[in-house]
């Protein structure tokens, strides 16, 4: 295989790094911010591995300017960040918080001043607690609250951001938040999860239409976490289990958005847990997307019997216990390209948690560096086979609050010392910068 070179990518390809508000900002109740469901969830005993929370996180709320300097110094084109809804609208409906919006104005203007394209996400899971008290995403009223919030963000920032993503990973909100309950708000009901997913899709479609109707010109889309789903063996039972998992994990999330319908086999299987869909909902959901964001970390291997033992694959395993499987990204992109009419794809997250080796102030993370390089190569392979991919974002810029794993799992290409809040570029960051800055200048 020839060495990976940035010159193999088209000139317009966007390179970036990504974060989210709750995971890095801290300042949990500064300047009028309201509580979110993740602030509440962290207080439940036993749900966060190291009993930590997002109150301080990476202090990005105070350190944003230095953090943007770091981003710019990497040589990326774009920075993907999210808005904390309760920071700009403490109760999730009604009054907006000027101080909260002032922070994001500074942040977006700070990106533009450094030549970075702002990629904005409206919902990276931190729903205002006041809305959860009224049923959260299970309650159809939350859909209109989200549309109002989206329109206000678009009105204030839409002229300066390159792209607006409605929701990050609806599967996580629905399934981990409402079925297994291991994420906020900690509900355990399949019917709830399915209804939540429907309301997320609906709010996405209605928000896109409303933001466009008020003249916002930013590119608009949604980000899904997707994986190719392989059967553990050729046995019919494993194959059938894989088809079911693909239905619930991929087709359920892609098809309402791209085809305006839920997969019939999944709907049938859901029986009484099927969502309540009102006339017109599916048409509202299927609005044209300017892009589809794909977050890829690993494949999924399914068996009908005992869960597949990933050690049998012989592949490297990350600190999260996830298999390193870059070819799965190529497979996934080719499959999406084959089965659907796609808008341009962005790899909006890709990265890995590995322990760092800190020696004489240098942070060695060769596994993360290799992980990123192999997945960029896997993206290129899909592009060579005809898939249109317009960008790639590393998850994450900084080590940060990794949800129920707390701070023990580090995804950053920049290390955060949580005692001092000092940032140090890891070898993976130096590698990424070197890769990005080796770009051939036009005419050379
Ligand atoms: O940290 C998360 C991020 O918030 C959403 N996508 C997956 C990442 C790693 O688990």
Coordinates of C-alpha atoms and ligand atoms in Angstrom, one line a residue:
X1 CA 0.0 0.0 0.0
X2 CA 1.4 3.4 -0.9
X3 CA 2.0 5.8 2.0
X4 CA -1.0 7.9 3.1
X5 CA -0.8 11.4 1.6
X6 CA -3.1 14.3 2.0
X7 CA -2.5 15.1 -1.6
X8 CA -4.6 12.1 -2.5
X9 CA -7.7 14.0 -1.2
X10 CA -9.5 16.6 -3.2
X11 CA -8.7 20.2 -2.7
X12 CA -12.1 21.0 -1.1
X13 CA -11.9 18.2 1.4
X14 CA -12.5 19.5 5.0
X15 CA -10.2 18.4 7.8
X16 CA -11.2 19.0 11.4
X17 CA -11.3 18.1 15.0
X18 CA -14.5 17.7 17.1
X19 CA -15.7 18.2 20.7
X20 CA -19.0 18.7 22.4
X21 CA -20.2 21.2 25.0
X22 CA -20.9 19.0 28.0
X23 CA -17.7 17.1 27.6
X24 CA -15.4 20.1 27.7
X25 CA -17.0 23.3 28.8
X26 CA -17.5 22.9 32.5
X27 CA -19.0 26.1 34.0
X28 CA -22.1 24.1 34.7
X29 CA -24.1 27.0 36.2
X30 CA -22.1 30.0 35.1
X31 CA -23.8 33.2 33.7
X32 CA -27.3 31.9 33.9
X33 CA -26.9 28.4 32.4
X34 CA -29.7 26.0 33.3
X35 CA -29.2 22.4 34.3
X36 CA -29.2 19.6 31.7
X37 CA -30.1 16.0 32.0
X38 CA -26.4 15.1 32.1
X39 CA -25.9 17.4 35.1
X40 CA -28.7 15.5 36.8
X41 CA -27.6 12.1 35.7
X42 CA -24.1 12.5 37.0
X43 CA -25.5 12.9 40.5
X44 CA -27.1 9.4 40.4
X45 CA -24.8 7.2 42.5
X46 CA -23.0 4.5 40.5
X47 CA -23.8 5.6 36.9
X48 CA -20.4 7.3 36.1
X49 CA -17.4 5.0 36.5
X50 CA -15.3 7.5 38.4
X51 CA -18.2 9.3 40.0
X52 CA -17.2 12.5 38.1
X53 CA -19.3 15.1 36.4
X54 CA -19.1 17.9 33.9
X55 CA -19.0 20.8 36.4
X56 CA -15.4 21.6 35.6
X57 CA -14.5 19.3 32.6
X58 CA -11.7 21.0 30.5
X59 CA -12.7 24.5 31.6
X60 CA -13.2 25.3 27.9
X61 CA -15.8 27.9 28.9
X62 CA -12.9 30.0 30.3
X63 CA -10.1 28.6 28.1
X64 CA -11.8 28.7 24.7
X65 CA -9.4 31.2 23.2
X66 CA -6.3 29.1 24.0
X67 CA -8.1 26.0 22.8
X68 CA -9.0 27.7 19.5
X69 CA -5.3 28.6 19.1
X70 CA -4.5 24.9 19.5
X71 CA -7.0 24.0 16.9
X72 CA -5.6 26.6 14.5
X73 CA -2.1 25.4 15.2
X74 CA -3.0 21.9 14.1
X75 CA -3.6 23.2 10.6
X76 CA -7.1 21.9 10.3
X77 CA -9.8 23.7 8.2
X78 CA -12.7 23.3 10.6
X79 CA -13.8 22.9 14.2
X80 CA -16.9 20.9 15.1
X81 CA -18.4 22.0 18.4
X82 CA -21.8 21.9 20.0
X83 CA -24.1 24.4 21.7
X84 CA -25.3 23.6 25.2
X85 CA -29.0 24.2 24.8
X86 CA -29.5 25.0 28.6
X87 CA -26.7 27.6 28.4
X88 CA -28.6 29.6 25.8
X89 CA -32.1 28.8 26.9
X90 CA -32.0 27.7 30.6
X91 CA -35.5 26.1 30.6
X92 CA -35.5 24.8 27.0
X93 CA -38.5 27.1 26.2
X94 CA -39.2 30.7 26.8
X95 CA -36.5 33.2 27.6
X96 CA -33.1 33.0 26.0
X97 CA -29.9 33.7 28.0
X98 CA -27.9 36.6 26.4
X99 CA -24.7 35.7 28.4
X100 CA -24.9 32.1 27.0
X101 CA -25.3 33.3 23.5
X102 CA -22.4 35.8 24.0
X103 CA -20.1 32.9 24.7
X104 CA -21.0 31.1 21.4
X105 CA -20.7 34.4 19.6
X106 CA -17.2 34.8 20.9
X107 CA -16.4 31.2 20.1
X108 CA -17.7 31.4 16.5
X109 CA -16.0 34.8 15.9
X110 CA -12.8 33.3 17.4
X111 CA -12.9 30.5 14.9
X112 CA -13.5 32.9 12.0
X113 CA -10.6 35.1 13.2
X114 CA -8.3 32.1 13.1
X115 CA -9.5 31.0 9.6
X116 CA -11.5 28.0 11.0
X117 CA -14.8 26.9 9.6
X118 CA -17.4 26.5 12.4
X119 CA -19.3 23.2 12.2
X120 CA -22.1 23.6 14.8
X121 CA -24.2 20.9 16.4
X122 CA -27.4 21.8 18.1
X123 CA -28.0 18.7 20.3
X124 CA -25.1 16.7 21.6
X125 CA -27.3 15.1 24.3
X126 CA -27.5 17.8 27.0
X127 CA -31.3 18.4 27.0
X128 CA -32.5 21.1 29.5
X129 CA -33.7 19.4 32.7
X130 CA -36.9 21.5 32.6
X131 CA -37.9 19.7 29.4
X132 CA -37.1 16.3 30.9
X133 CA -39.4 17.2 33.8
X134 CA -42.2 17.4 31.1
X135 CA -41.2 14.0 29.5
X136 CA -38.2 15.1 27.5
X137 CA -37.8 13.6 24.0
X138 CA -40.7 11.2 24.7
X139 CA -43.0 14.2 24.8
X140 CA -44.0 15.4 21.3
X141 CA -44.0 19.0 22.7
X142 CA -40.2 18.9 22.9
X143 CA -40.1 18.8 19.1
X144 CA -41.5 22.3 18.8
X145 CA -39.2 23.5 21.6
X146 CA -36.2 22.2 19.7
X147 CA -37.4 23.9 16.5
X148 CA -37.7 27.2 18.3
X149 CA -34.2 26.8 19.8
X150 CA -32.7 25.9 16.4
X151 CA -34.3 28.9 14.8
X152 CA -32.9 31.2 17.4
X153 CA -29.4 29.8 17.1
X154 CA -29.7 30.0 13.3
X155 CA -30.9 33.6 13.6
X156 CA -27.9 34.6 15.7
X157 CA -25.1 32.5 14.3
X158 CA -26.4 31.1 11.0
X159 CA -24.7 33.7 8.9
X160 CA -21.2 32.8 10.3
X161 CA -21.2 29.0 10.6
X162 CA -20.4 26.7 7.7
X163 CA -22.7 23.9 8.8
X164 CA -25.5 23.1 11.3
X165 CA -26.1 19.6 12.5
X166 CA -29.4 19.0 14.3
X167 CA -28.7 15.9 16.4
X168 CA -25.5 14.0 17.2
X169 CA -26.2 10.2 17.3
X170 CA -29.9 9.8 17.8
X171 CA -29.3 6.1 18.4
X172 CA -27.3 6.9 21.6
X173 CA -30.0 9.3 22.9
X174 CA -32.8 6.8 22.1
X175 CA -31.2 3.4 23.0
X176 CA -28.5 4.3 25.6
X177 CA -30.6 7.0 27.2
X178 CA -34.1 5.4 27.1
X179 CA -33.7 1.6 26.5
X180 CA -30.6 0.4 28.4
X181 CA -30.7 3.5 30.5
X182 CA -26.9 3.7 30.9
X183 CA -26.9 7.3 29.7
X184 CA -29.0 10.3 30.7
X185 CA -31.9 10.4 31.3
X186 CA -31.5 6.8 32.5
X187 CA -34.9 5.4 31.3
X188 CA -35.3 1.7 30.5
X189 CA -38.1 1.1 28.1
X190 CA -37.9 0.0 24.4
X191 CA -41.2 1.7 23.6
X192 CA -39.8 5.0 25.0
X193 CA -36.6 4.7 23.0
X194 CA -38.5 4.2 19.8
X195 CA -40.8 7.1 20.4
X196 CA -37.8 9.3 21.3
X197 CA -36.1 8.3 18.0
X198 CA -39.2 9.4 16.1
X199 CA -39.3 12.7 17.9
X200 CA -35.6 13.3 17.2
X201 CA -36.1 12.7 13.5
X202 CA -39.2 14.8 13.4
X203 CA -37.6 17.7 15.2
X204 CA -34.6 17.4 12.8
X205 CA -36.8 17.7 9.7
X206 CA -39.0 20.5 11.1
X207 CA -35.9 22.4 12.3
X208 CA -34.2 22.2 8.9
X209 CA -37.3 23.4 7.2
X210 CA -37.8 26.3 9.6
X211 CA -34.2 27.4 9.6
X212 CA -34.2 27.4 5.8
X213 CA -37.5 29.2 5.7
X214 CA -36.0 32.1 7.7
X215 CA -33.2 32.4 5.2
X216 CA -30.3 30.5 6.9
X217 CA -27.8 29.5 4.3
X218 CA -25.5 27.2 6.4
X219 CA -25.3 23.6 5.2
X220 CA -27.7 21.5 7.2
X221 CA -27.7 17.9 8.2
X222 CA -27.6 15.3 11.0
X223 CA -24.9 13.0 12.4
X224 CA -25.5 9.3 12.8
X225 CA -23.3 6.7 14.6
X226 CA -23.2 3.8 12.2
X227 CA -21.4 0.5 11.9
X228 CA -21.3 -2.3 9.4
X229 CA -23.0 -5.3 11.0
X230 CA -21.3 -8.6 10.4
X231 CA -22.7 -12.1 11.3
X232 CA -20.3 -14.0 13.6
X233 CA -20.6 -17.1 11.3
X234 CA -22.3 -18.3 8.1
X235 CA -25.0 -20.1 10.2
X236 CA -28.5 -19.0 9.3
X237 CA -29.3 -18.1 12.9
X238 CA -26.3 -15.7 13.0
X239 CA -27.1 -14.2 9.6
X240 CA -30.7 -13.6 10.7
X241 CA -29.5 -12.0 14.0
X242 CA -27.2 -9.7 12.0
X243 CA -30.1 -8.7 9.6
X244 CA -32.2 -7.8 12.6
X245 CA -29.4 -5.8 14.2
X246 CA -28.8 -4.0 11.0
X247 CA -32.5 -3.2 10.8
X248 CA -32.7 -1.7 14.3
X249 CA -29.2 -0.1 14.3
X250 CA -28.7 1.2 10.8
X251 CA -31.8 1.1 8.6
X252 CA -34.1 2.5 11.4
X253 CA -31.9 5.5 11.5
X254 CA -31.0 6.0 7.9
X255 CA -34.3 5.3 6.1
X256 CA -36.7 7.8 7.7
X257 CA -34.2 10.5 6.8
X258 CA -33.3 9.4 3.3
X259 CA -36.4 7.5 2.2
X260 CA -39.2 9.0 4.4
X261 CA -40.2 5.6 5.8
X262 CA -39.3 3.2 8.6
X263 CA -38.1 -0.3 7.5
X264 CA -41.3 -2.5 7.4
X265 CA -39.6 -5.5 8.9
X266 CA -38.4 -3.5 12.0
X267 CA -41.8 -1.9 12.4
X268 CA -43.5 -5.3 12.3
X269 CA -41.0 -6.7 14.8
X270 CA -41.6 -3.8 17.2
X271 CA -45.3 -4.6 17.5
X272 CA -46.8 -2.6 20.4
X273 CA -43.5 -0.7 20.8
X274 CA -43.9 0.9 17.3
X275 CA -43.9 4.7 17.4
X276 CA -46.9 6.9 17.3
X277 CA -46.6 8.6 13.9
X278 CA -49.0 11.4 13.0
X279 CA -50.1 12.1 9.4
X280 CA -47.4 14.2 7.7
X281 CA -44.6 13.2 10.0
X282 CA -42.6 11.1 7.6
X283 CA -42.7 13.8 4.9
X284 CA -41.5 16.4 7.5
X285 CA -38.6 14.1 8.4
X286 CA -37.5 13.5 4.8
X287 CA -36.2 16.9 4.0
X288 CA -33.2 17.2 1.7
X289 CA -29.9 17.0 3.6
X290 CA -26.9 19.1 2.6
X291 CA -24.7 16.5 4.3
X292 CA -24.9 13.3 6.3
X293 CA -22.4 13.1 9.2
X294 CA -21.1 9.6 10.0
X295 CA -19.4 8.8 13.3
X296 CA -17.5 5.6 13.0
X297 CA -15.5 3.8 15.7
X298 CA -15.9 0.1 15.1
X299 CA -17.9 -2.6 13.4
X300 CA -20.5 -4.8 15.1
X301 CA -20.4 -8.6 15.0
X302 CA -23.6 -10.3 15.9
X303 CA -24.3 -13.9 16.9
X304 CA -27.6 -15.6 17.7
X305 CA -26.2 -17.4 20.7
X306 CA -23.5 -16.3 23.1
X307 CA -22.1 -12.8 22.3
X308 CA -19.2 -12.9 19.9
X309 CA -15.9 -12.8 21.7
X310 CA -13.9 -10.0 20.1
X311 CA -10.6 -11.5 21.2
X312 CA -11.1 -14.2 18.6
X313 CA -10.7 -11.5 15.9
X314 CA -7.0 -11.0 16.8
X315 CA -7.5 -7.3 16.2
X316 CA -6.2 -4.6 18.5
X317 CA -8.8 -3.5 21.1
X318 CA -9.1 0.1 22.4
X319 CA -9.3 1.2 26.1
X320 CA -13.1 1.3 25.6
X321 CA -13.0 -2.4 24.7
X322 CA -13.8 -1.6 21.1
X323 CA -12.2 -3.6 18.2
X324 CA -10.0 -1.6 15.8
X325 CA -11.4 -2.4 12.4
X326 CA -10.7 0.3 9.8
X327 CA -11.9 -1.7 6.8
X328 CA -15.3 -1.5 8.5
X329 CA -15.4 2.2 7.6
X330 CA -14.8 1.4 3.9
X331 CA -17.4 -1.3 4.1
X332 CA -19.9 1.0 5.7
X333 CA -19.4 3.8 3.3
X334 CA -19.7 1.5 0.3
X335 CA -22.8 -0.1 1.6
X336 CA -24.5 3.3 2.2
X337 CA -23.5 4.3 -1.3
X338 CA -24.9 1.1 -2.8
X339 CA -28.2 1.1 -0.9
X340 CA -29.2 4.8 -0.7
X341 CA -29.1 8.1 -2.6
X342 CA -26.7 10.0 -0.4
X343 CA -25.9 13.6 0.2
X344 CA -22.2 14.4 0.7
X345 CA -20.8 12.4 3.6
X346 CA -18.6 13.9 6.4
X347 CA -16.9 11.6 8.8
X348 CA -17.8 13.8 11.7
X349 CA -16.1 11.6 14.4
X350 CA -13.5 9.0 14.4
X351 CA -10.9 8.3 17.0
X352 CA -9.9 6.1 19.9
X353 CA -9.3 5.9 23.6
X354 CA -5.9 4.6 24.5
X355 CA -3.7 5.2 27.6
X356 CA -1.0 7.7 27.0
X357 CA 2.6 7.3 27.9
X358 CA 4.0 10.5 29.3
X359 CA 7.8 10.8 29.3
X360 CA 9.6 14.1 29.8
X361 CA 6.5 16.1 28.9
X362 CA 6.1 14.2 25.7
X363 CA 2.9 12.3 25.2
X364 CA 3.3 9.1 23.3
X365 CA 0.2 7.5 21.8
X366 CA 1.3 5.5 18.9
X367 CA -1.9 3.4 18.9
X368 CA -4.1 6.4 18.5
X369 CA -1.9 7.8 15.8
X370 CA -2.1 4.5 13.9
X371 CA -5.8 4.3 14.5
X372 CA -6.4 7.7 12.9
X373 CA -4.1 7.1 10.0
X374 CA -5.7 3.8 9.2
X375 CA -9.2 5.2 9.2
X376 CA -8.2 8.1 7.0
X377 CA -6.8 5.5 4.6
X378 CA -10.1 3.6 4.9
X379 CA -12.0 6.7 4.0
X380 CA -9.8 7.3 1.0
X381 CA -10.4 3.7 -0.2
X382 CA -14.2 4.3 -0.1
X383 CA -13.7 7.5 -2.1
X384 CA -11.6 5.7 -4.7
X385 CA -14.5 3.3 -5.0
X386 CA -16.9 6.1 -5.8
X387 CA -18.3 7.4 -2.4
X388 CA -18.4 11.1 -2.1
X389 CA -16.9 12.1 1.3
X390 CA -16.2 15.7 1.9
X391 CA -14.5 15.8 5.2
X392 CA -13.0 14.0 8.2
X393 CA -13.0 15.1 11.9
X394 CA -10.9 13.5 14.6
X395 CA -12.7 12.7 17.8
X396 CA -11.5 14.4 19.9
X397 CA -9.4 17.6 20.1
X398 CA -9.1 17.2 23.9
X399 CA -9.3 14.5 26.5
X400 CA -12.7 15.1 28.0
X401 CA -15.6 13.7 30.0
X402 CA -16.4 10.4 28.3
X403 CA -20.0 10.1 29.6
X404 CA -20.5 7.1 31.8
X405 CA -16.7 6.3 31.6
X406 CA -15.9 9.7 33.3
X407 CA -12.4 11.0 32.7
X408 CA -10.5 7.7 32.8
X409 CA -10.9 7.1 29.0
X410 CA -8.9 9.6 27.0
X411 CA -9.9 10.3 23.3
X412 CA -7.9 13.5 22.9
X413 CA -5.1 14.2 20.5
X414 CA -4.3 16.9 23.0
X415 CA -3.7 15.7 26.6
X416 CA -5.5 17.5 29.4
X417 CA -3.9 17.4 32.9
X418 CA -7.0 17.6 35.0
X419 CA -5.1 18.9 38.0
X420 CA -3.6 21.9 36.2
X421 CA -5.7 22.0 33.1
X422 CA -2.5 22.2 31.1
X423 CA -2.8 21.0 27.5
X424 CA 0.0 19.0 25.7
X425 CA 0.0 17.9 22.1
X426 CA 0.3 14.1 21.9
X427 CA 2.3 12.4 19.2
X428 CA -1.0 11.8 17.3
X429 CA -1.6 15.6 17.2
X430 CA 1.9 16.2 15.9
X431 CA 1.3 13.4 13.3
X432 CA -2.0 15.0 12.3
X433 CA -0.5 18.4 12.0
X434 CA 2.4 17.0 9.9
X435 CA 0.0 15.2 7.7
X436 CA -2.2 18.2 7.2
X437 CA 0.6 20.6 6.5
X438 CA 2.3 18.3 4.0
X439 CA -0.3 19.5 1.5
X440 CA 1.1 20.2 -1.9
X441 CA 0.6 23.9 -2.8
X442 CA -1.3 24.4 -6.1
X443 CA 1.1 24.5 -9.0
X444 CA 3.8 22.5 -7.2
Ligands
LIG1 O1 -17.4 10.9 23.3 C1 -18.3 10.4 22.4 C2 -19.0 11.5 21.7 O2 -19.7 12.3 22.6 C3 -20.1 10.9 20.7 N1 -19.5 9.9 19.9 C4 -18.7 8.9 20.5 C5 -17.6 9.5 21.3 C6 -16.7 8.4 22.0 O3 -17.5 7.5 22.7

